[in-house]
């Protein structure tokens, strides 16, 4: 995680645990909903706040002067959050503002943005993206994914399971996950029904139990797709070798 602009660190928190609020409950994070984070003061009465950083990851202290782009910590799972992400807030004179369109600016449209013009393409909103994916030798849970504890795939695996975690999906999105054997044949497939509601995060998996003759040695490929309004908007491929 990097500082959005040059400034002076006002305050930090660095000791909140990295645990999903689904496990702890909101009562446990009352008053520390931001989790680990910091506030940086900038010129012209602006300040920025960074929340949900990893425990012990902050690299700056109150009173320290930082430069734009300086590493200040790492994204985590602290505070009132169910999955790893950054909550970023910009304020001017204590009031939240939209960094993409500053109210009251003499300029209009994109010219009112606080962001550097060279970053325009990279800052375009992406509705839906893959956070992580992998193969496992058994059932996969959200808790295991968040803890990076999904069991790896081995030569004597009783099952071969591919999984994907995606975020920010929209109503009507159709998710499909296909696993292909080394010879290109479909080994397993999971096609979900269209989403009835927006989905902050989604865990999709599919697989097959070990056949009597064992899994064929070679490279297994998984392909995850999201179809939105008849158009493929996300394609994510990943592989696993099996000796």
PDB file of C-alpha atoms in Angstrom:
ATOM      1  CA  UNK A   1       0.000   0.000   0.000  1.00  0.00           C
ATOM      2  CA  UNK A   2       1.396   3.402  -1.016  1.00  0.00           C
ATOM      3  CA  UNK A   3       0.649   6.975   0.011  1.00  0.00           C
ATOM      4  CA  UNK A   4      -1.593   8.731  -2.496  1.00  0.00           C
ATOM      5  CA  UNK A   5       0.177  12.062  -2.011  1.00  0.00           C
ATOM      6  CA  UNK A   6       2.941  13.721  -0.024  1.00  0.00           C
ATOM      7  CA  UNK A   7       2.060  14.715   3.513  1.00  0.00           C
ATOM      8  CA  UNK A   8       2.505  14.164   7.237  1.00  0.00           C
ATOM      9  CA  UNK A   9       1.222  11.140   9.149  1.00  0.00           C
ATOM     10  CA  UNK A  10      -1.293  12.254  11.786  1.00  0.00           C
ATOM     11  CA  UNK A  11      -2.214   8.977  13.499  1.00  0.00           C
ATOM     12  CA  UNK A  12      -2.026   5.227  13.037  1.00  0.00           C
ATOM     13  CA  UNK A  13      -3.339   1.919  14.390  1.00  0.00           C
ATOM     14  CA  UNK A  14      -1.223  -1.189  13.859  1.00  0.00           C
ATOM     15  CA  UNK A  15      -2.350  -3.847  16.355  1.00  0.00           C
ATOM     16  CA  UNK A  16      -5.852  -4.929  15.244  1.00  0.00           C
ATOM     17  CA  UNK A  17      -6.079  -8.649  14.373  1.00  0.00           C
ATOM     18  CA  UNK A  18      -6.568  -9.858  10.790  1.00  0.00           C
ATOM     19  CA  UNK A  19      -9.862 -11.709  11.252  1.00  0.00           C
ATOM     20  CA  UNK A  20     -13.064 -11.611   9.190  1.00  0.00           C
ATOM     21  CA  UNK A  21     -15.869  -9.773  10.981  1.00  0.00           C
ATOM     22  CA  UNK A  22     -18.075 -12.751  10.089  1.00  0.00           C
ATOM     23  CA  UNK A  23     -16.106 -14.709  12.675  1.00  0.00           C
ATOM     24  CA  UNK A  24     -15.810 -12.062  15.385  1.00  0.00           C
ATOM     25  CA  UNK A  25     -19.100 -10.175  14.993  1.00  0.00           C
ATOM     26  CA  UNK A  26     -19.492  -6.392  14.794  1.00  0.00           C
ATOM     27  CA  UNK A  27     -19.405  -5.996  18.593  1.00  0.00           C
ATOM     28  CA  UNK A  28     -15.740  -7.025  18.619  1.00  0.00           C
ATOM     29  CA  UNK A  29     -14.743  -4.204  16.257  1.00  0.00           C
ATOM     30  CA  UNK A  30     -16.920  -1.455  17.756  1.00  0.00           C
ATOM     31  CA  UNK A  31     -14.860   1.723  17.743  1.00  0.00           C
ATOM     32  CA  UNK A  32     -12.154   0.188  15.562  1.00  0.00           C
ATOM     33  CA  UNK A  33     -14.172  -0.431  12.395  1.00  0.00           C
ATOM     34  CA  UNK A  34     -11.284   0.926  10.308  1.00  0.00           C
ATOM     35  CA  UNK A  35      -9.009  -1.753  11.712  1.00  0.00           C
ATOM     36  CA  UNK A  36      -5.343  -1.055  11.173  1.00  0.00           C
ATOM     37  CA  UNK A  37      -4.832   2.148   9.254  1.00  0.00           C
ATOM     38  CA  UNK A  38      -3.587   5.698   9.208  1.00  0.00           C
ATOM     39  CA  UNK A  39      -4.479   9.271   8.368  1.00  0.00           C
ATOM     40  CA  UNK A  40      -2.143  11.515   6.377  1.00  0.00           C
ATOM     41  CA  UNK A  41      -2.492  15.325   6.240  1.00  0.00           C
ATOM     42  CA  UNK A  42      -1.841  17.034   2.899  1.00  0.00           C
ATOM     43  CA  UNK A  43      -1.700  20.579   1.541  1.00  0.00           C
ATOM     44  CA  UNK A  44      -4.837  22.715   1.105  1.00  0.00           C
ATOM     45  CA  UNK A  45      -6.643  21.144   4.102  1.00  0.00           C
ATOM     46  CA  UNK A  46      -6.830  17.676   2.514  1.00  0.00           C
ATOM     47  CA  UNK A  47      -6.276  14.405   4.364  1.00  0.00           C
ATOM     48  CA  UNK A  48      -6.463  10.753   3.331  1.00  0.00           C
ATOM     49  CA  UNK A  49      -7.407   7.719   5.420  1.00  0.00           C
ATOM     50  CA  UNK A  50      -6.423   4.086   4.758  1.00  0.00           C
ATOM     51  CA  UNK A  51      -8.320   1.261   6.522  1.00  0.00           C
ATOM     52  CA  UNK A  52      -8.246  -2.554   6.896  1.00  0.00           C
ATOM     53  CA  UNK A  53      -4.460  -2.891   6.643  1.00  0.00           C
ATOM     54  CA  UNK A  54      -2.608  -5.984   7.872  1.00  0.00           C
ATOM     55  CA  UNK A  55      -1.657  -6.231  11.533  1.00  0.00           C
ATOM     56  CA  UNK A  56       1.884  -4.986  12.156  1.00  0.00           C
ATOM     57  CA  UNK A  57       2.397  -3.969   8.508  1.00  0.00           C
ATOM     58  CA  UNK A  58       2.452  -0.172   8.844  1.00  0.00           C
ATOM     59  CA  UNK A  59       5.886   1.248   8.078  1.00  0.00           C
ATOM     60  CA  UNK A  60       5.355   4.856   9.246  1.00  0.00           C
ATOM     61  CA  UNK A  61       4.738   6.692  12.525  1.00  0.00           C
ATOM     62  CA  UNK A  62       2.789   9.825  13.554  1.00  0.00           C
ATOM     63  CA  UNK A  63       4.694  12.963  12.638  1.00  0.00           C
ATOM     64  CA  UNK A  64       6.618  11.285   9.828  1.00  0.00           C
ATOM     65  CA  UNK A  65       6.716  13.054   6.459  1.00  0.00           C
ATOM     66  CA  UNK A  66       5.896  10.767   3.517  1.00  0.00           C
ATOM     67  CA  UNK A  67       6.210  11.159  -0.233  1.00  0.00           C
ATOM     68  CA  UNK A  68       3.676  10.239  -2.916  1.00  0.00           C
ATOM     69  CA  UNK A  69       4.006   6.556  -3.725  1.00  0.00           C
ATOM     70  CA  UNK A  70       5.891   5.684  -0.544  1.00  0.00           C
ATOM     71  CA  UNK A  71       5.068   2.253   0.915  1.00  0.00           C
ATOM     72  CA  UNK A  72       3.062   2.729   4.118  1.00  0.00           C
ATOM     73  CA  UNK A  73       1.703  -0.780   4.823  1.00  0.00           C
ATOM     74  CA  UNK A  74      -0.033  -3.827   3.378  1.00  0.00           C
ATOM     75  CA  UNK A  75      -3.695  -4.606   2.708  1.00  0.00           C
ATOM     76  CA  UNK A  76      -5.164  -6.916   5.350  1.00  0.00           C
ATOM     77  CA  UNK A  77      -8.366  -8.169   6.950  1.00  0.00           C
ATOM     78  CA  UNK A  78      -8.676  -5.994  10.054  1.00  0.00           C
ATOM     79  CA  UNK A  79     -11.684  -4.095  11.380  1.00  0.00           C
ATOM     80  CA  UNK A  80     -15.218  -4.296   9.981  1.00  0.00           C
ATOM     81  CA  UNK A  81     -14.517  -6.255   6.804  1.00  0.00           C
ATOM     82  CA  UNK A  82     -15.256  -9.756   5.480  1.00  0.00           C
ATOM     83  CA  UNK A  83     -12.482  -9.851   2.874  1.00  0.00           C
ATOM     84  CA  UNK A  84      -9.130  -8.224   2.235  1.00  0.00           C
ATOM     85  CA  UNK A  85      -9.396  -4.779   0.649  1.00  0.00           C
ATOM     86  CA  UNK A  86      -8.461  -1.138   1.157  1.00  0.00           C
ATOM     87  CA  UNK A  87     -11.037   1.404   2.345  1.00  0.00           C
ATOM     88  CA  UNK A  88      -9.702   4.756   1.116  1.00  0.00           C
ATOM     89  CA  UNK A  89     -11.226   8.109   2.076  1.00  0.00           C
ATOM     90  CA  UNK A  90     -10.328  11.649   0.996  1.00  0.00           C
ATOM     91  CA  UNK A  91     -11.434  14.628   3.094  1.00  0.00           C
ATOM     92  CA  UNK A  92     -11.073  18.376   2.796  1.00  0.00           C
ATOM     93  CA  UNK A  93     -11.464  20.430   5.964  1.00  0.00           C
ATOM     94  CA  UNK A  94     -12.915  17.333   7.626  1.00  0.00           C
ATOM     95  CA  UNK A  95     -15.592  16.713   4.974  1.00  0.00           C
ATOM     96  CA  UNK A  96     -15.435  13.627   2.673  1.00  0.00           C
ATOM     97  CA  UNK A  97     -14.923  14.514  -0.997  1.00  0.00           C
ATOM     98  CA  UNK A  98     -14.874  12.538  -4.236  1.00  0.00           C
ATOM     99  CA  UNK A  99     -11.278  12.564  -5.583  1.00  0.00           C
ATOM    100  CA  UNK A 100     -12.637  11.896  -9.081  1.00  0.00           C
ATOM    101  CA  UNK A 101     -14.858  15.021  -9.131  1.00  0.00           C
ATOM    102  CA  UNK A 102     -14.197  17.810  -6.640  1.00  0.00           C
ATOM    103  CA  UNK A 103     -17.365  19.741  -5.847  1.00  0.00           C
ATOM    104  CA  UNK A 104     -17.047  23.493  -6.358  1.00  0.00           C
ATOM    105  CA  UNK A 105     -14.013  23.204  -8.601  1.00  0.00           C
ATOM    106  CA  UNK A 106     -13.638  25.796 -11.330  1.00  0.00           C
ATOM    107  CA  UNK A 107     -13.057  22.879 -13.655  1.00  0.00           C
ATOM    108  CA  UNK A 108     -15.684  20.330 -14.644  1.00  0.00           C
ATOM    109  CA  UNK A 109     -15.781  16.648 -15.542  1.00  0.00           C
ATOM    110  CA  UNK A 110     -12.571  14.674 -15.508  1.00  0.00           C
ATOM    111  CA  UNK A 111     -10.478  17.866 -15.203  1.00  0.00           C
ATOM    112  CA  UNK A 112     -11.756  18.260 -11.630  1.00  0.00           C
ATOM    113  CA  UNK A 113     -10.102  15.016 -10.541  1.00  0.00           C
ATOM    114  CA  UNK A 114      -7.373  15.015  -7.894  1.00  0.00           C
ATOM    115  CA  UNK A 115      -5.669  12.045  -9.562  1.00  0.00           C
ATOM    116  CA  UNK A 116      -2.632  12.489 -11.772  1.00  0.00           C
ATOM    117  CA  UNK A 117      -3.737  12.495 -15.420  1.00  0.00           C
ATOM    118  CA  UNK A 118      -1.260   9.727 -16.264  1.00  0.00           C
ATOM    119  CA  UNK A 119      -3.213   7.353 -14.026  1.00  0.00           C
ATOM    120  CA  UNK A 120      -6.534   7.778 -15.821  1.00  0.00           C
ATOM    121  CA  UNK A 121      -6.629   4.387 -17.560  1.00  0.00           C
ATOM    122  CA  UNK A 122      -5.562   2.398 -14.489  1.00  0.00           C
ATOM    123  CA  UNK A 123      -8.213   4.082 -12.305  1.00  0.00           C
ATOM    124  CA  UNK A 124     -11.184   3.132 -14.443  1.00  0.00           C
ATOM    125  CA  UNK A 125     -13.811   1.300 -12.418  1.00  0.00           C
ATOM    126  CA  UNK A 126     -13.759  -2.480 -12.840  1.00  0.00           C
ATOM    127  CA  UNK A 127     -16.974  -4.191 -11.853  1.00  0.00           C
ATOM    128  CA  UNK A 128     -15.838  -7.637 -10.833  1.00  0.00           C
ATOM    129  CA  UNK A 129     -12.364  -9.077 -10.484  1.00  0.00           C
ATOM    130  CA  UNK A 130     -10.648 -12.246  -9.274  1.00  0.00           C
ATOM    131  CA  UNK A 131      -8.888 -11.964  -5.910  1.00  0.00           C
ATOM    132  CA  UNK A 132      -7.255 -15.387  -5.822  1.00  0.00           C
ATOM    133  CA  UNK A 133      -7.564 -18.943  -7.085  1.00  0.00           C
ATOM    134  CA  UNK A 134      -5.965 -22.343  -6.834  1.00  0.00           C
ATOM    135  CA  UNK A 135      -6.224 -26.116  -6.692  1.00  0.00           C
ATOM    136  CA  UNK A 136      -6.806 -28.211  -3.571  1.00  0.00           C
ATOM    137  CA  UNK A 137      -7.024 -31.896  -2.666  1.00  0.00           C
ATOM    138  CA  UNK A 138     -10.382 -31.496  -0.919  1.00  0.00           C
ATOM    139  CA  UNK A 139     -13.307 -29.201  -0.091  1.00  0.00           C
ATOM    140  CA  UNK A 140     -12.524 -25.485   0.107  1.00  0.00           C
ATOM    141  CA  UNK A 141     -14.120 -22.982   2.495  1.00  0.00           C
ATOM    142  CA  UNK A 142     -14.019 -19.181   2.573  1.00  0.00           C
ATOM    143  CA  UNK A 143     -12.285 -19.372   5.962  1.00  0.00           C
ATOM    144  CA  UNK A 144      -9.513 -21.545   4.508  1.00  0.00           C
ATOM    145  CA  UNK A 145      -9.063 -19.209   1.536  1.00  0.00           C
ATOM    146  CA  UNK A 146      -8.839 -16.139   3.768  1.00  0.00           C
ATOM    147  CA  UNK A 147      -6.297 -17.873   6.009  1.00  0.00           C
ATOM    148  CA  UNK A 148      -4.329 -19.172   2.993  1.00  0.00           C
ATOM    149  CA  UNK A 149      -4.926 -22.639   4.416  1.00  0.00           C
ATOM    150  CA  UNK A 150      -6.520 -24.527   1.525  1.00  0.00           C
ATOM    151  CA  UNK A 151      -4.767 -27.893   1.259  1.00  0.00           C
ATOM    152  CA  UNK A 152      -2.431 -28.128  -1.761  1.00  0.00           C
ATOM    153  CA  UNK A 153      -2.850 -30.649  -4.546  1.00  0.00           C
ATOM    154  CA  UNK A 154      -0.621 -33.722  -4.276  1.00  0.00           C
ATOM    155  CA  UNK A 155       0.093 -36.845  -6.304  1.00  0.00           C
ATOM    156  CA  UNK A 156      -2.040 -38.995  -3.964  1.00  0.00           C
ATOM    157  CA  UNK A 157      -4.900 -36.492  -3.643  1.00  0.00           C
ATOM    158  CA  UNK A 158      -8.270 -38.062  -2.910  1.00  0.00           C
ATOM    159  CA  UNK A 159      -9.941 -35.218  -4.828  1.00  0.00           C
ATOM    160  CA  UNK A 160      -8.926 -32.613  -7.356  1.00  0.00           C
ATOM    161  CA  UNK A 161     -10.685 -29.309  -6.686  1.00  0.00           C
ATOM    162  CA  UNK A 162     -10.267 -25.951  -8.433  1.00  0.00           C
ATOM    163  CA  UNK A 163     -11.509 -22.804  -6.683  1.00  0.00           C
ATOM    164  CA  UNK A 164     -11.820 -19.095  -7.408  1.00  0.00           C
ATOM    165  CA  UNK A 165     -12.716 -16.127  -5.201  1.00  0.00           C
ATOM    166  CA  UNK A 166     -14.144 -13.113  -7.056  1.00  0.00           C
ATOM    167  CA  UNK A 167     -15.440  -9.768  -5.774  1.00  0.00           C
ATOM    168  CA  UNK A 168     -17.844  -7.013  -6.855  1.00  0.00           C
ATOM    169  CA  UNK A 169     -20.146  -9.068  -9.067  1.00  0.00           C
ATOM    170  CA  UNK A 170     -23.421  -7.657 -10.388  1.00  0.00           C
ATOM    171  CA  UNK A 171     -27.041  -8.789 -10.581  1.00  0.00           C
ATOM    172  CA  UNK A 172     -27.474 -11.268 -13.431  1.00  0.00           C
ATOM    173  CA  UNK A 173     -23.810 -12.306 -13.591  1.00  0.00           C
ATOM    174  CA  UNK A 174     -23.323 -15.973 -14.503  1.00  0.00           C
ATOM    175  CA  UNK A 175     -20.199 -17.691 -13.162  1.00  0.00           C
ATOM    176  CA  UNK A 176     -18.702 -20.796 -14.761  1.00  0.00           C
ATOM    177  CA  UNK A 177     -15.669 -22.783 -13.665  1.00  0.00           C
ATOM    178  CA  UNK A 178     -14.290 -25.596 -15.840  1.00  0.00           C
ATOM    179  CA  UNK A 179     -11.382 -27.944 -15.134  1.00  0.00           C
ATOM    180  CA  UNK A 180      -9.683 -29.726 -17.997  1.00  0.00           C
ATOM    181  CA  UNK A 181      -7.468 -32.801 -17.741  1.00  0.00           C
ATOM    182  CA  UNK A 182      -4.005 -32.930 -19.390  1.00  0.00           C
ATOM    183  CA  UNK A 183      -5.583 -34.313 -22.578  1.00  0.00           C
ATOM    184  CA  UNK A 184      -7.921 -31.286 -22.817  1.00  0.00           C
ATOM    185  CA  UNK A 185     -11.081 -33.167 -21.854  1.00  0.00           C
ATOM    186  CA  UNK A 186     -13.441 -31.568 -19.309  1.00  0.00           C
ATOM    187  CA  UNK A 187     -12.866 -33.180 -15.931  1.00  0.00           C
ATOM    188  CA  UNK A 188     -15.343 -31.072 -13.897  1.00  0.00           C
ATOM    189  CA  UNK A 189     -17.620 -28.088 -14.423  1.00  0.00           C
ATOM    190  CA  UNK A 190     -19.720 -25.782 -12.264  1.00  0.00           C
ATOM    191  CA  UNK A 191     -22.104 -23.274 -13.838  1.00  0.00           C
ATOM    192  CA  UNK A 192     -23.985 -21.157 -11.324  1.00  0.00           C
ATOM    193  CA  UNK A 193     -27.412 -19.559 -11.750  1.00  0.00           C
ATOM    194  CA  UNK A 194     -27.534 -15.815 -12.524  1.00  0.00           C
ATOM    195  CA  UNK A 195     -27.005 -13.738  -9.396  1.00  0.00           C
ATOM    196  CA  UNK A 196     -30.249 -12.423  -7.919  1.00  0.00           C
ATOM    197  CA  UNK A 197     -28.388  -9.717  -5.957  1.00  0.00           C
ATOM    198  CA  UNK A 198     -25.028  -7.959  -6.164  1.00  0.00           C
ATOM    199  CA  UNK A 199     -22.302 -10.103  -4.593  1.00  0.00           C
ATOM    200  CA  UNK A 200     -19.482  -8.510  -2.609  1.00  0.00           C
ATOM    201  CA  UNK A 201     -17.498 -11.712  -2.864  1.00  0.00           C
ATOM    202  CA  UNK A 202     -18.119 -15.157  -4.293  1.00  0.00           C
ATOM    203  CA  UNK A 203     -16.321 -18.472  -3.809  1.00  0.00           C
ATOM    204  CA  UNK A 204     -16.800 -20.944  -6.669  1.00  0.00           C
ATOM    205  CA  UNK A 205     -15.308 -24.418  -6.829  1.00  0.00           C
ATOM    206  CA  UNK A 206     -15.606 -27.635  -8.777  1.00  0.00           C
ATOM    207  CA  UNK A 207     -13.745 -30.921  -8.883  1.00  0.00           C
ATOM    208  CA  UNK A 208     -13.777 -34.702  -8.954  1.00  0.00           C
ATOM    209  CA  UNK A 209     -12.969 -37.514  -6.572  1.00  0.00           C
ATOM    210  CA  UNK A 210      -9.953 -39.672  -7.345  1.00  0.00           C
ATOM    211  CA  UNK A 211     -10.884 -42.492  -9.771  1.00  0.00           C
ATOM    212  CA  UNK A 212      -9.783 -46.067  -9.082  1.00  0.00           C
ATOM    213  CA  UNK A 213      -6.919 -45.753 -11.558  1.00  0.00           C
ATOM    214  CA  UNK A 214      -5.814 -42.408 -10.066  1.00  0.00           C
ATOM    215  CA  UNK A 215      -5.532 -39.007 -11.699  1.00  0.00           C
ATOM    216  CA  UNK A 216      -3.592 -38.815 -14.932  1.00  0.00           C
ATOM    217  CA  UNK A 217      -0.180 -37.154 -14.567  1.00  0.00           C
ATOM    218  CA  UNK A 218       0.235 -33.814 -16.320  1.00  0.00           C
ATOM    219  CA  UNK A 219      -1.001 -30.243 -16.156  1.00  0.00           C
ATOM    220  CA  UNK A 220      -4.606 -29.524 -15.189  1.00  0.00           C
ATOM    221  CA  UNK A 221      -6.093 -26.215 -16.339  1.00  0.00           C
ATOM    222  CA  UNK A 222      -9.029 -24.351 -14.826  1.00  0.00           C
ATOM    223  CA  UNK A 223     -10.937 -21.549 -16.551  1.00  0.00           C
ATOM    224  CA  UNK A 224     -13.238 -19.188 -14.671  1.00  0.00           C
ATOM    225  CA  UNK A 225     -15.613 -16.948 -16.624  1.00  0.00           C
ATOM    226  CA  UNK A 226     -18.224 -14.364 -15.735  1.00  0.00           C
ATOM    227  CA  UNK A 227     -20.890 -13.642 -18.355  1.00  0.00           C
ATOM    228  CA  UNK A 228     -22.760 -10.346 -18.004  1.00  0.00           C
ATOM    229  CA  UNK A 229     -25.646  -9.441 -20.312  1.00  0.00           C
ATOM    230  CA  UNK A 230     -24.489 -12.072 -22.791  1.00  0.00           C
ATOM    231  CA  UNK A 231     -20.873 -10.883 -22.834  1.00  0.00           C
ATOM    232  CA  UNK A 232     -17.849 -12.455 -21.150  1.00  0.00           C
ATOM    233  CA  UNK A 233     -16.441  -9.770 -18.822  1.00  0.00           C
ATOM    234  CA  UNK A 234     -13.983 -11.837 -16.761  1.00  0.00           C
ATOM    235  CA  UNK A 235     -11.735 -14.699 -17.883  1.00  0.00           C
ATOM    236  CA  UNK A 236      -9.223 -16.156 -15.448  1.00  0.00           C
ATOM    237  CA  UNK A 237      -7.085 -19.237 -16.142  1.00  0.00           C
ATOM    238  CA  UNK A 238      -4.779 -21.086 -13.765  1.00  0.00           C
ATOM    239  CA  UNK A 239      -2.980 -24.426 -13.840  1.00  0.00           C
ATOM    240  CA  UNK A 240      -1.611 -27.114 -11.534  1.00  0.00           C
ATOM    241  CA  UNK A 241       0.912 -29.828 -12.439  1.00  0.00           C
ATOM    242  CA  UNK A 242       0.264 -33.325 -11.091  1.00  0.00           C
ATOM    243  CA  UNK A 243       3.212 -35.764 -11.125  1.00  0.00           C
TER     244      UNK A 243
END
